[in-house]
mmCIF file of C-alpha atoms in Angstrom:
data_model
loop_
_atom_site.group_PDB
_atom_site.id
_atom_site.type_symbol
_atom_site.label_atom_id
_atom_site.label_comp_id
_atom_site.label_asym_id
_atom_site.label_seq_id
_atom_site.Cartn_x
_atom_site.Cartn_y
_atom_site.Cartn_z
ATOM 1 C CA MET V 1 -0.229 -0.521 0.170
ATOM 2 C CA SER V 2 0.929 3.423 -0.892
ATOM 3 C CA GLU V 3 2.063 5.245 2.475
ATOM 4 C CA ASP V 4 0.418 8.543 1.149
ATOM 5 C CA ALA V 5 -2.362 7.348 -0.040
ATOM 6 C CA GLN V 6 -2.866 10.963 -1.874
ATOM 7 C CA ASP V 7 -0.271 9.793 -4.395
ATOM 8 C CA VAL V 8 -2.244 10.606 -7.692
ATOM 9 C CA VAL V 9 -0.736 8.792 -10.767
ATOM 10 C CA LEU V 10 -1.542 9.354 -14.363
ATOM 11 C CA VAL V 11 -1.363 6.475 -16.663
ATOM 12 C CA VAL V 12 -1.109 7.418 -20.511
ATOM 13 C CA GLU V 13 -1.622 4.444 -22.149
ATOM 14 C CA ASP V 14 -3.451 3.024 -25.374
ATOM 15 C CA GLU V 15 -3.762 -0.247 -25.427
ATOM 16 C CA PRO V 16 -7.106 -0.377 -23.567
ATOM 17 C CA ALA V 17 -6.234 -3.909 -21.197
ATOM 18 C CA ILE V 18 -3.012 -2.710 -20.184
ATOM 19 C CA ARG V 19 -4.591 0.319 -18.840
ATOM 20 C CA MET V 20 -7.157 -1.264 -16.904
ATOM 21 C CA ILE V 21 -4.939 -3.261 -15.142
ATOM 22 C CA LEU V 22 -2.741 -0.289 -14.384
ATOM 23 C CA ARG V 23 -5.346 1.556 -13.553
ATOM 24 C CA ASP V 24 -6.837 -1.524 -11.260
ATOM 25 C CA TYR V 25 -3.508 -2.688 -9.760
ATOM 26 C CA LEU V 26 -2.125 1.014 -8.992
ATOM 27 C CA ALA V 27 -5.680 1.626 -7.531
ATOM 28 C CA GLY V 28 -5.674 -1.657 -5.686
ATOM 29 C CA GLU V 29 -1.811 0.148 -4.128
ATOM 30 C CA GLY V 30 -3.750 2.684 -2.762
ATOM 31 C CA TYR V 31 -3.077 5.424 -5.282
ATOM 32 C CA HIS V 32 -5.832 7.524 -6.751
ATOM 33 C CA VAL V 33 -5.558 6.528 -10.468
ATOM 34 C CA LEU V 34 -6.217 8.987 -13.099
ATOM 35 C CA VAL V 35 -5.828 7.804 -16.918
ATOM 36 C CA ALA V 36 -5.725 8.976 -20.267
ATOM 37 C CA GLU V 37 -5.210 6.459 -23.643
ATOM 38 C CA ASP V 38 -4.279 9.012 -25.612
ATOM 39 C CA GLY V 39 -2.129 12.588 -25.570
ATOM 40 C CA GLU V 40 -5.306 15.017 -26.358
ATOM 41 C CA GLN V 41 -6.687 13.279 -22.803
ATOM 42 C CA ALA V 42 -3.266 13.511 -21.048
ATOM 43 C CA PHE V 43 -3.362 17.288 -21.800
ATOM 44 C CA ALA V 44 -6.454 18.094 -21.113
ATOM 45 C CA ILE V 45 -5.715 16.193 -17.448
ATOM 46 C CA LEU V 46 -2.589 18.112 -17.371
ATOM 47 C CA ALA V 47 -4.205 20.971 -17.373
ATOM 48 C CA SER V 48 -7.013 20.217 -15.024
ATOM 49 C CA LYS V 49 -5.971 18.640 -12.480
ATOM 50 C CA PRO V 50 -3.806 21.070 -9.728
ATOM 51 C CA HIS V 51 -2.013 17.317 -7.752
ATOM 52 C CA LEU V 52 0.019 14.852 -9.066
ATOM 53 C CA ASP V 53 2.484 13.166 -8.270
ATOM 54 C CA LEU V 54 3.551 10.697 -11.418
ATOM 55 C CA MET V 55 2.911 10.141 -14.424
ATOM 56 C CA VAL V 56 2.975 6.413 -15.852
ATOM 57 C CA THR V 57 3.945 6.862 -20.382
ATOM 58 C CA ASP V 58 3.807 4.549 -22.913
ATOM 59 C CA PHE V 59 5.738 6.325 -25.075
ATOM 60 C CA ARG V 60 3.977 4.951 -28.617
ATOM 61 C CA LEU V 61 0.393 6.901 -28.509
ATOM 62 C CA PRO V 62 -2.120 7.912 -31.778
ATOM 63 C CA GLY V 63 -2.233 10.826 -32.456
ATOM 64 C CA GLY V 64 1.006 11.489 -32.967
ATOM 65 C CA ILE V 65 2.318 12.958 -29.022
ATOM 66 C CA SER V 66 4.683 10.495 -27.941
ATOM 67 C CA GLY V 67 5.739 9.545 -24.215
ATOM 68 C CA VAL V 68 8.102 12.171 -24.187
ATOM 69 C CA GLU V 69 6.145 14.623 -25.958
ATOM 70 C CA ILE V 70 3.725 14.764 -22.828
ATOM 71 C CA ALA V 71 6.125 14.586 -20.330
ATOM 72 C CA GLU V 72 8.376 17.120 -21.266
ATOM 73 C CA PRO V 73 6.092 19.830 -20.847
ATOM 74 C CA ALA V 74 4.131 18.372 -18.078
ATOM 75 C CA VAL V 75 7.620 18.471 -16.734
ATOM 76 C CA LYS V 76 8.731 21.760 -16.989
ATOM 77 C CA LEU V 77 4.884 23.218 -15.247
ATOM 78 C CA ARG V 78 5.171 20.512 -12.791
ATOM 79 C CA PRO V 79 8.605 20.108 -11.575
ATOM 80 C CA ASP V 80 8.440 18.398 -8.601
ATOM 81 C CA LEU V 81 5.922 15.533 -11.326
ATOM 82 C CA LYS V 82 7.714 12.491 -11.386
ATOM 83 C CA VAL V 83 7.686 10.547 -14.487
ATOM 84 C CA ILE V 84 7.870 6.671 -15.448
ATOM 85 C CA PHE V 85 8.073 5.851 -18.790
ATOM 86 C CA ILE V 86 7.017 2.296 -20.078
ATOM 87 C CA SER V 87 7.380 1.194 -24.009
ATOM 88 C CA GLY V 88 7.901 -2.500 -25.889
ATOM 89 C CA TYR V 89 10.697 0.107 -28.156
ATOM 90 C CA PRO V 90 12.455 0.964 -25.082
ATOM 91 C CA ALA V 91 15.379 1.812 -26.815
ATOM 92 C CA GLU V 92 13.733 4.980 -29.061
ATOM 93 C CA ILE V 93 12.644 6.462 -25.667
ATOM 94 C CA LEU V 94 16.457 7.025 -25.336
ATOM 95 C CA GLU V 95 16.878 7.294 -29.088
ATOM 96 C CA SER V 96 14.672 10.379 -28.556
ATOM 97 C CA GLY V 97 17.531 13.142 -26.572
ATOM 98 C CA SER V 98 15.383 14.216 -24.502
ATOM 99 C CA PRO V 99 16.901 15.408 -21.026
ATOM 100 C CA ILE V 100 13.317 13.699 -19.736
ATOM 101 C CA ALA V 101 13.838 10.555 -21.389
ATOM 102 C CA ARG V 102 18.395 9.796 -19.912
ATOM 103 C CA GLN V 103 16.445 10.642 -16.120
ATOM 104 C CA ALA V 104 13.258 9.008 -15.999
ATOM 105 C CA PRO V 105 13.166 5.180 -15.377
ATOM 106 C CA ILE V 106 12.312 3.225 -18.767
ATOM 107 C CA LEU V 107 10.715 -0.219 -18.451
ATOM 108 C CA ALA V 108 10.176 -2.434 -21.134
ATOM 109 C CA LYS V 109 6.603 -4.191 -21.446
ATOM 110 C CA PRO V 110 6.012 -6.507 -20.604
ATOM 111 C CA PHE V 111 6.884 -5.626 -17.297
ATOM 112 C CA ASP V 112 6.192 -7.352 -13.511
ATOM 113 C CA LEU V 113 3.958 -5.174 -11.682
ATOM 114 C CA ASP V 114 5.833 -4.998 -8.456
ATOM 115 C CA THR V 115 8.978 -3.795 -10.427
ATOM 116 C CA LEU V 116 6.644 -0.642 -11.194
ATOM 117 C CA HIS V 117 4.881 -0.711 -8.529
ATOM 118 C CA ALA V 118 8.903 -0.365 -6.942
ATOM 119 C CA GLN V 119 9.913 2.063 -9.044
ATOM 120 C CA ILE V 120 7.133 4.396 -8.329
ATOM 121 C CA GLN V 121 7.934 3.394 -4.383
ATOM 122 C CA ALA V 122 11.540 4.777 -4.818
ATOM 123 C CA LEU V 123 10.255 8.106 -6.840
ATOM 124 C CA LEU V 124 7.897 9.032 -4.512
ATOM 125 C CA ARG V 125 10.077 8.782 -1.461
#
């Protein structure tokens, strides 16, 4: 269980089954979970929610906006926001050349949910 049940996590994932699994798992661990299936929804949540602790985002998303392209402005607006990238193509994240991509953890799909949780706990400490 999250030590602070108020930790808010935004999950950005286009695959419905993965989005549901992540939402249900993280909610079960005590996090308040918001979900977006693409960049447009993610930006709407980022614009409307005053408090977010962490964003877990896929790299490849529909609509031509990558997870890195969501994370960069999000972290500029919210310097305390933590980011974890998830992708079936983790090398592409590093190849993006983004400073956030060099700092944030990257989990290659498929990954173990307990590994994700450990990463989240480490970032939110």
